Amino acid sequence: MAALTFAAIDVGSFEVEMGIYEISNRNKIRKLDQIRHVTALGKDTYNNGKISYEMVEELCDLLADFARIMKSYKVTEYRAYATSAMREARNNRIVLDQIRVRTGIQVRIISNSEQRFLGYKAIAVSDDEFDENIQQGTAIVDVGFGSMQISLFDKNLLVTTENLPLGVLRIRGTLQDVNTTVEQYRDLIGEMVDNELEIWRKDKPITAQPVLILI
């Protein structure tokens, strides 16, 4: 079978990223290139509930560049996914239509459960001890820019999972107008996290010994 050149695009809360890979029976999967660009997409959504005109322009220009790079690598297949910042924006349909028309790239918004499932698969592939770890009560904590996901595994099964509004950008947006010292700011963040975790801990079957943290 001839090698397939594949591109994976992640439209995230803090950065837009594209990986280009060569997939073949001989070499399996080989990374050819990785491009990242920091954006303020999450800041728009978490603070204002929608994506600004300026951010739409930036996204379209960036993804148009990605389209040209894919063409130069002769990419034959691609997938483009958007997560919480796009998912929670009130005007996400308009934004996705603009991206499709102006760049030719079809971006799909995935649900939180789809996003976490893909994350678990990625951990399982990259961590040889993953199956062994989740045998005896393991908490996987995914700290993102929009939220924090806590998932409890036991006896190789997912026992419970919950999404908490404790993402880096979301916390920053909540506290952006608070005038405090660095130490007080740190204490406020600690109180916010402790409060959310205390609510989450109630009636949870927490028997976890090891904790895997995915950031």
PDB file of C-alpha atoms in Angstrom:
ATOM      1  CA  MET A   1       0.000   0.000   0.000  1.00  0.00           C
ATOM      2  CA  ALA A   2       1.282   3.468  -0.901  1.00  0.00           C
ATOM      3  CA  ALA A   3       1.990   5.843   1.973  1.00  0.00           C
ATOM      4  CA  LEU A   4      -0.892   8.059   3.086  1.00  0.00           C
ATOM      5  CA  THR A   5      -0.162  11.630   4.134  1.00  0.00           C
ATOM      6  CA  PHE A   6      -2.557  12.674   6.872  1.00  0.00           C
ATOM      7  CA  ALA A   7      -3.078  15.979   8.709  1.00  0.00           C
ATOM      8  CA  ALA A   8      -4.647  16.392  12.159  1.00  0.00           C
ATOM      9  CA  ILE A   9      -5.822  19.884  13.136  1.00  0.00           C
ATOM     10  CA  ASP A  10      -6.805  20.886  16.671  1.00  0.00           C
ATOM     11  CA  VAL A  11      -8.621  24.216  17.081  1.00  0.00           C
ATOM     12  CA  GLY A  12      -8.140  24.596  20.809  1.00  0.00           C
ATOM     13  CA  SER A  13      -8.817  27.219  23.455  1.00  0.00           C
ATOM     14  CA  PHE A  14      -5.267  28.574  23.556  1.00  0.00           C
ATOM     15  CA  GLU A  15      -3.616  27.391  20.367  1.00  0.00           C
ATOM     16  CA  VAL A  16      -4.349  26.022  16.920  1.00  0.00           C
ATOM     17  CA  GLU A  17      -2.149  23.066  16.058  1.00  0.00           C
ATOM     18  CA  MET A  18      -1.569  20.876  13.028  1.00  0.00           C
ATOM     19  CA  GLY A  19       0.419  17.657  12.783  1.00  0.00           C
ATOM     20  CA  ILE A  20       1.271  16.077   9.438  1.00  0.00           C
ATOM     21  CA  TYR A  21       1.968  12.347   9.360  1.00  0.00           C
ATOM     22  CA  GLU A  22       2.975   9.698   6.870  1.00  0.00           C
ATOM     23  CA  ILE A  23       1.080   6.443   7.363  1.00  0.00           C
ATOM     24  CA  SER A  24       2.280   3.253   5.697  1.00  0.00           C
ATOM     25  CA  ASN A  25       2.455  -0.485   6.311  1.00  0.00           C
ATOM     26  CA  ARG A  26       6.239  -0.331   6.259  1.00  0.00           C
ATOM     27  CA  ASN A  27       6.978   2.534   8.649  1.00  0.00           C
ATOM     28  CA  LYS A  28       3.560   2.722  10.338  1.00  0.00           C
ATOM     29  CA  ILE A  29       3.169   6.359  11.455  1.00  0.00           C
ATOM     30  CA  ARG A  30       5.918   8.934  10.969  1.00  0.00           C
ATOM     31  CA  LYS A  31       5.577  12.601  11.926  1.00  0.00           C
ATOM     32  CA  LEU A  32       6.573  14.923   9.106  1.00  0.00           C
ATOM     33  CA  ASP A  33       5.783  18.314  10.614  1.00  0.00           C
ATOM     34  CA  GLN A  34       4.160  20.043  13.583  1.00  0.00           C
ATOM     35  CA  ILE A  35       2.840  23.616  13.502  1.00  0.00           C
ATOM     36  CA  ARG A  36       1.464  25.546  16.498  1.00  0.00           C
ATOM     37  CA  HIS A  37       0.025  29.035  16.763  1.00  0.00           C
ATOM     38  CA  VAL A  38      -1.109  30.673  20.019  1.00  0.00           C
ATOM     39  CA  THR A  39      -4.570  32.303  19.842  1.00  0.00           C
ATOM     40  CA  ALA A  40      -6.985  34.029  22.231  1.00  0.00           C
ATOM     41  CA  LEU A  41      -9.964  31.933  21.141  1.00  0.00           C
ATOM     42  CA  GLY A  42     -10.766  30.737  24.656  1.00  0.00           C
ATOM     43  CA  LYS A  43     -10.460  34.225  26.107  1.00  0.00           C
ATOM     44  CA  ASP A  44     -13.145  35.454  23.681  1.00  0.00           C
ATOM     45  CA  THR A  45     -15.565  32.635  24.471  1.00  0.00           C
ATOM     46  CA  TYR A  46     -15.085  32.363  28.233  1.00  0.00           C
ATOM     47  CA  ASN A  47     -15.270  36.137  28.791  1.00  0.00           C
ATOM     48  CA  ASN A  48     -17.862  37.201  26.200  1.00  0.00           C
ATOM     49  CA  GLY A  49     -19.701  34.033  25.215  1.00  0.00           C
ATOM     50  CA  LYS A  50     -18.853  34.418  21.528  1.00  0.00           C
ATOM     51  CA  ILE A  51     -15.930  34.680  19.126  1.00  0.00           C
ATOM     52  CA  SER A  52     -15.057  38.190  17.974  1.00  0.00           C
ATOM     53  CA  TYR A  53     -14.799  39.346  14.366  1.00  0.00           C
ATOM     54  CA  GLU A  54     -11.061  39.919  14.829  1.00  0.00           C
ATOM     55  CA  MET A  55     -10.590  36.350  16.059  1.00  0.00           C
ATOM     56  CA  VAL A  56     -12.565  34.962  13.097  1.00  0.00           C
ATOM     57  CA  GLU A  57     -10.203  36.851  10.775  1.00  0.00           C
ATOM     58  CA  GLU A  58      -7.170  35.476  12.615  1.00  0.00           C
ATOM     59  CA  LEU A  59      -8.515  31.919  12.530  1.00  0.00           C
ATOM     60  CA  CYS A  60      -9.297  32.100   8.816  1.00  0.00           C
ATOM     61  CA  ASP A  61      -5.842  33.496   7.970  1.00  0.00           C
ATOM     62  CA  LEU A  62      -4.173  30.827  10.106  1.00  0.00           C
ATOM     63  CA  LEU A  63      -6.179  27.926   8.680  1.00  0.00           C
ATOM     64  CA  ALA A  64      -5.637  29.223   5.143  1.00  0.00           C
ATOM     65  CA  ASP A  65      -1.897  28.916   5.872  1.00  0.00           C
ATOM     66  CA  PHE A  66      -2.510  25.384   7.160  1.00  0.00           C
ATOM     67  CA  ALA A  67      -4.350  24.556   3.922  1.00  0.00           C
ATOM     68  CA  ARG A  68      -1.359  25.732   1.870  1.00  0.00           C
ATOM     69  CA  ILE A  69       1.021  23.677   4.020  1.00  0.00           C
ATOM     70  CA  MET A  70      -1.175  20.592   3.576  1.00  0.00           C
ATOM     71  CA  LYS A  71      -1.100  21.127  -0.182  1.00  0.00           C
ATOM     72  CA  SER A  72       2.698  21.367  -0.163  1.00  0.00           C
ATOM     73  CA  TYR A  73       2.886  18.009   1.648  1.00  0.00           C
ATOM     74  CA  LYS A  74       0.299  16.531  -0.740  1.00  0.00           C
ATOM     75  CA  VAL A  75      -1.976  15.641   2.161  1.00  0.00           C
ATOM     76  CA  THR A  76      -4.661  13.180   1.035  1.00  0.00           C
ATOM     77  CA  GLU A  77      -6.751  13.001   4.223  1.00  0.00           C
ATOM     78  CA  TYR A  78      -7.267  15.290   7.206  1.00  0.00           C
ATOM     79  CA  ARG A  79      -9.404  15.754  10.298  1.00  0.00           C
ATOM     80  CA  ALA A  80      -9.999  19.132  11.953  1.00  0.00           C
ATOM     81  CA  TYR A  81     -11.575  19.217  15.402  1.00  0.00           C
ATOM     82  CA  ALA A  82     -12.574  22.103  17.684  1.00  0.00           C
ATOM     83  CA  THR A  83     -13.108  21.769  21.429  1.00  0.00           C
ATOM     84  CA  SER A  84     -14.647  23.770  24.288  1.00  0.00           C
ATOM     85  CA  ALA A  85     -13.861  27.329  23.145  1.00  0.00           C
ATOM     86  CA  MET A  86     -15.669  26.753  19.849  1.00  0.00           C
ATOM     87  CA  ARG A  87     -18.246  24.437  21.419  1.00  0.00           C
ATOM     88  CA  GLU A  88     -19.409  27.050  23.941  1.00  0.00           C
ATOM     89  CA  ALA A  89     -19.395  30.065  21.583  1.00  0.00           C
ATOM     90  CA  ARG A  90     -22.902  31.274  20.688  1.00  0.00           C
ATOM     91  CA  ASN A  91     -21.833  32.134  17.151  1.00  0.00           C
ATOM     92  CA  ASN A  92     -19.898  28.924  16.418  1.00  0.00           C
ATOM     93  CA  ARG A  93     -22.013  27.983  13.359  1.00  0.00           C
ATOM     94  CA  ILE A  94     -21.226  31.299  11.681  1.00  0.00           C
ATOM     95  CA  VAL A  95     -17.519  30.941  12.513  1.00  0.00           C
ATOM     96  CA  LEU A  96     -17.331  27.399  11.120  1.00  0.00           C
ATOM     97  CA  ASP A  97     -19.131  28.471   7.935  1.00  0.00           C
ATOM     98  CA  GLN A  98     -16.645  31.316   7.465  1.00  0.00           C
ATOM     99  CA  ILE A  99     -13.717  28.940   7.930  1.00  0.00           C
ATOM    100  CA  ARG A 100     -15.144  26.445   5.433  1.00  0.00           C
ATOM    101  CA  VAL A 101     -15.883  29.061   2.770  1.00  0.00           C
ATOM    102  CA  ARG A 102     -12.615  30.970   3.111  1.00  0.00           C
ATOM    103  CA  THR A 103     -10.151  28.109   3.684  1.00  0.00           C
ATOM    104  CA  GLY A 104     -11.823  24.948   2.397  1.00  0.00           C
ATOM    105  CA  ILE A 105     -11.227  23.271   5.757  1.00  0.00           C
ATOM    106  CA  GLN A 106     -14.210  21.597   7.389  1.00  0.00           C
ATOM    107  CA  VAL A 107     -13.853  21.902  11.165  1.00  0.00           C
ATOM    108  CA  ARG A 108     -16.000  19.669  13.337  1.00  0.00           C
ATOM    109  CA  ILE A 109     -16.892  20.481  16.943  1.00  0.00           C
ATOM    110  CA  ILE A 110     -16.496  17.412  19.124  1.00  0.00           C
ATOM    111  CA  SER A 111     -18.313  16.880  22.405  1.00  0.00           C
ATOM    112  CA  ASN A 112     -16.534  16.786  25.743  1.00  0.00           C
ATOM    113  CA  SER A 113     -17.031  13.006  25.951  1.00  0.00           C
ATOM    114  CA  GLU A 114     -15.489  12.513  22.477  1.00  0.00           C
ATOM    115  CA  GLN A 115     -12.568  14.716  23.437  1.00  0.00           C
ATOM    116  CA  ARG A 116     -11.891  12.734  26.624  1.00  0.00           C
ATOM    117  CA  PHE A 117     -12.239   9.389  24.835  1.00  0.00           C
ATOM    118  CA  LEU A 118      -9.596  10.444  22.302  1.00  0.00           C
ATOM    119  CA  GLY A 119      -7.399  11.622  25.180  1.00  0.00           C
ATOM    120  CA  TYR A 120      -7.669   8.267  26.954  1.00  0.00           C
ATOM    121  CA  LYS A 121      -6.798   6.431  23.734  1.00  0.00           C
ATOM    122  CA  ALA A 122      -3.743   8.662  23.294  1.00  0.00           C
ATOM    123  CA  ILE A 123      -2.583   7.911  26.858  1.00  0.00           C
ATOM    124  CA  ALA A 124      -3.133   4.178  26.361  1.00  0.00           C
ATOM    125  CA  VAL A 125      -1.053   4.187  23.167  1.00  0.00           C
ATOM    126  CA  SER A 126       1.830   6.234  24.617  1.00  0.00           C
ATOM    127  CA  ASP A 127       1.944   4.715  28.133  1.00  0.00           C
ATOM    128  CA  ASP A 128       2.956   1.045  28.233  1.00  0.00           C
ATOM    129  CA  GLU A 129       1.809   0.806  31.871  1.00  0.00           C
ATOM    130  CA  PHE A 130      -1.644   2.330  31.315  1.00  0.00           C
ATOM    131  CA  ASP A 131      -3.559  -0.980  31.508  1.00  0.00           C
ATOM    132  CA  GLU A 132      -1.670  -1.952  34.654  1.00  0.00           C
ATOM    133  CA  ASN A 133      -2.220   1.436  36.314  1.00  0.00           C
ATOM    134  CA  ILE A 134      -5.998   1.464  35.910  1.00  0.00           C
ATOM    135  CA  GLN A 135      -6.376  -1.884  37.643  1.00  0.00           C
ATOM    136  CA  GLN A 136      -6.176  -0.390  41.155  1.00  0.00           C
ATOM    137  CA  GLY A 137      -8.091   2.841  41.460  1.00  0.00           C
ATOM    138  CA  THR A 138      -6.442   5.497  39.310  1.00  0.00           C
ATOM    139  CA  ALA A 139      -7.437   9.128  38.858  1.00  0.00           C
ATOM    140  CA  ILE A 140      -6.587  10.737  35.528  1.00  0.00           C
ATOM    141  CA  VAL A 141      -6.683  14.523  35.768  1.00  0.00           C
ATOM    142  CA  ASP A 142      -6.700  16.445  32.476  1.00  0.00           C
ATOM    143  CA  VAL A 143      -5.989  20.118  33.175  1.00  0.00           C
ATOM    144  CA  GLY A 144      -6.882  22.161  30.103  1.00  0.00           C
ATOM    145  CA  PHE A 145      -7.354  25.821  29.268  1.00  0.00           C
ATOM    146  CA  GLY A 146     -11.152  25.627  29.397  1.00  0.00           C
ATOM    147  CA  SER A 147     -11.802  23.014  32.059  1.00  0.00           C
ATOM    148  CA  MET A 148     -10.468  20.194  34.201  1.00  0.00           C
ATOM    149  CA  GLN A 149     -11.638  16.620  33.644  1.00  0.00           C
ATOM    150  CA  ILE A 150     -11.292  14.109  36.481  1.00  0.00           C
ATOM    151  CA  SER A 151     -11.802  10.445  35.617  1.00  0.00           C
ATOM    152  CA  LEU A 152     -11.641   7.523  38.044  1.00  0.00           C
ATOM    153  CA  PHE A 153     -10.663   4.065  36.776  1.00  0.00           C
ATOM    154  CA  ASP A 154     -10.830   0.833  38.760  1.00  0.00           C
ATOM    155  CA  LYS A 155     -10.413  -2.793  37.693  1.00  0.00           C
ATOM    156  CA  ASN A 156      -9.745  -1.645  34.130  1.00  0.00           C
ATOM    157  CA  LEU A 157     -13.074   0.196  33.929  1.00  0.00           C
ATOM    158  CA  LEU A 158     -14.036   3.868  33.905  1.00  0.00           C
ATOM    159  CA  VAL A 159     -15.989   4.314  37.155  1.00  0.00           C
ATOM    160  CA  THR A 160     -16.891   7.986  36.928  1.00  0.00           C
ATOM    161  CA  THR A 161     -15.810  11.131  35.112  1.00  0.00           C
ATOM    162  CA  GLU A 162     -16.709  14.771  35.579  1.00  0.00           C
ATOM    163  CA  ASN A 163     -15.880  18.073  33.911  1.00  0.00           C
ATOM    164  CA  LEU A 164     -15.102  20.992  36.238  1.00  0.00           C
ATOM    165  CA  PRO A 165     -14.866  24.693  35.213  1.00  0.00           C
ATOM    166  CA  LEU A 166     -11.265  24.968  36.364  1.00  0.00           C
ATOM    167  CA  GLY A 167      -9.418  25.593  33.113  1.00  0.00           C
ATOM    168  CA  VAL A 168      -6.447  27.957  33.125  1.00  0.00           C
ATOM    169  CA  LEU A 169      -8.039  30.576  30.850  1.00  0.00           C
ATOM    170  CA  ARG A 170     -11.421  30.358  32.573  1.00  0.00           C
ATOM    171  CA  ILE A 171      -9.903  30.959  36.007  1.00  0.00           C
ATOM    172  CA  ARG A 172      -7.811  33.819  34.660  1.00  0.00           C
ATOM    173  CA  GLY A 173     -10.913  35.415  33.135  1.00  0.00           C
ATOM    174  CA  THR A 174     -12.846  35.095  36.391  1.00  0.00           C
ATOM    175  CA  LEU A 175     -10.107  36.791  38.385  1.00  0.00           C
ATOM    176  CA  GLN A 176      -8.875  39.297  35.809  1.00  0.00           C
ATOM    177  CA  ASP A 177     -10.498  42.303  37.535  1.00  0.00           C
ATOM    178  CA  VAL A 178      -9.423  41.312  41.042  1.00  0.00           C
ATOM    179  CA  ASN A 179      -6.774  43.694  42.393  1.00  0.00           C
ATOM    180  CA  THR A 180      -4.579  41.623  44.724  1.00  0.00           C
ATOM    181  CA  THR A 181      -0.988  40.701  45.389  1.00  0.00           C
ATOM    182  CA  VAL A 182       0.538  37.658  43.709  1.00  0.00           C
ATOM    183  CA  GLU A 183       0.257  35.694  46.947  1.00  0.00           C
ATOM    184  CA  GLN A 184      -3.418  36.633  47.423  1.00  0.00           C
ATOM    185  CA  TYR A 185      -4.103  35.777  43.784  1.00  0.00           C
ATOM    186  CA  ARG A 186      -2.577  32.347  44.340  1.00  0.00           C
ATOM    187  CA  ASP A 187      -4.710  31.855  47.452  1.00  0.00           C
ATOM    188  CA  LEU A 188      -7.877  32.790  45.538  1.00  0.00           C
ATOM    189  CA  ILE A 189      -7.095  30.222  42.856  1.00  0.00           C
ATOM    190  CA  GLY A 190      -6.493  27.636  45.572  1.00  0.00           C
ATOM    191  CA  GLU A 191      -9.858  28.411  47.169  1.00  0.00           C
ATOM    192  CA  MET A 192     -11.672  28.122  43.826  1.00  0.00           C
ATOM    193  CA  VAL A 193     -10.062  24.763  43.073  1.00  0.00           C
ATOM    194  CA  ASP A 194     -10.614  23.420  46.598  1.00  0.00           C
ATOM    195  CA  ASN A 195     -14.288  24.447  46.535  1.00  0.00           C
ATOM    196  CA  GLU A 196     -14.969  22.712  43.214  1.00  0.00           C
ATOM    197  CA  LEU A 197     -13.062  19.601  44.273  1.00  0.00           C
ATOM    198  CA  GLU A 198     -14.877  19.432  47.614  1.00  0.00           C
ATOM    199  CA  ILE A 199     -18.223  19.418  45.806  1.00  0.00           C
ATOM    200  CA  TRP A 200     -16.920  16.769  43.422  1.00  0.00           C
ATOM    201  CA  ARG A 201     -15.547  14.534  46.198  1.00  0.00           C
ATOM    202  CA  LYS A 202     -18.946  14.006  47.823  1.00  0.00           C
ATOM    203  CA  ASP A 203     -20.314  10.513  47.190  1.00  0.00           C
ATOM    204  CA  LYS A 204     -17.417   9.637  44.871  1.00  0.00           C
ATOM    205  CA  PRO A 205     -15.857   6.170  45.169  1.00  0.00           C
ATOM    206  CA  ILE A 206     -12.337   7.513  45.739  1.00  0.00           C
ATOM    207  CA  THR A 207      -9.967   4.630  46.421  1.00  0.00           C
ATOM    208  CA  ALA A 208      -7.258   5.799  44.053  1.00  0.00           C
ATOM    209  CA  GLN A 209      -3.643   5.250  45.010  1.00  0.00           C
ATOM    210  CA  PRO A 210      -1.633   6.437  41.981  1.00  0.00           C
ATOM    211  CA  VAL A 211      -2.657   9.621  40.203  1.00  0.00           C
ATOM    212  CA  LEU A 212      -1.767  10.280  36.559  1.00  0.00           C
ATOM    213  CA  ILE A 213      -1.779  13.935  35.618  1.00  0.00           C
ATOM    214  CA  LEU A 214      -2.167  14.890  31.968  1.00  0.00           C
ATOM    215  CA  ILE A 215      -1.565  18.581  31.274  1.00  0.00           C
TER     216      ILE A 215
END
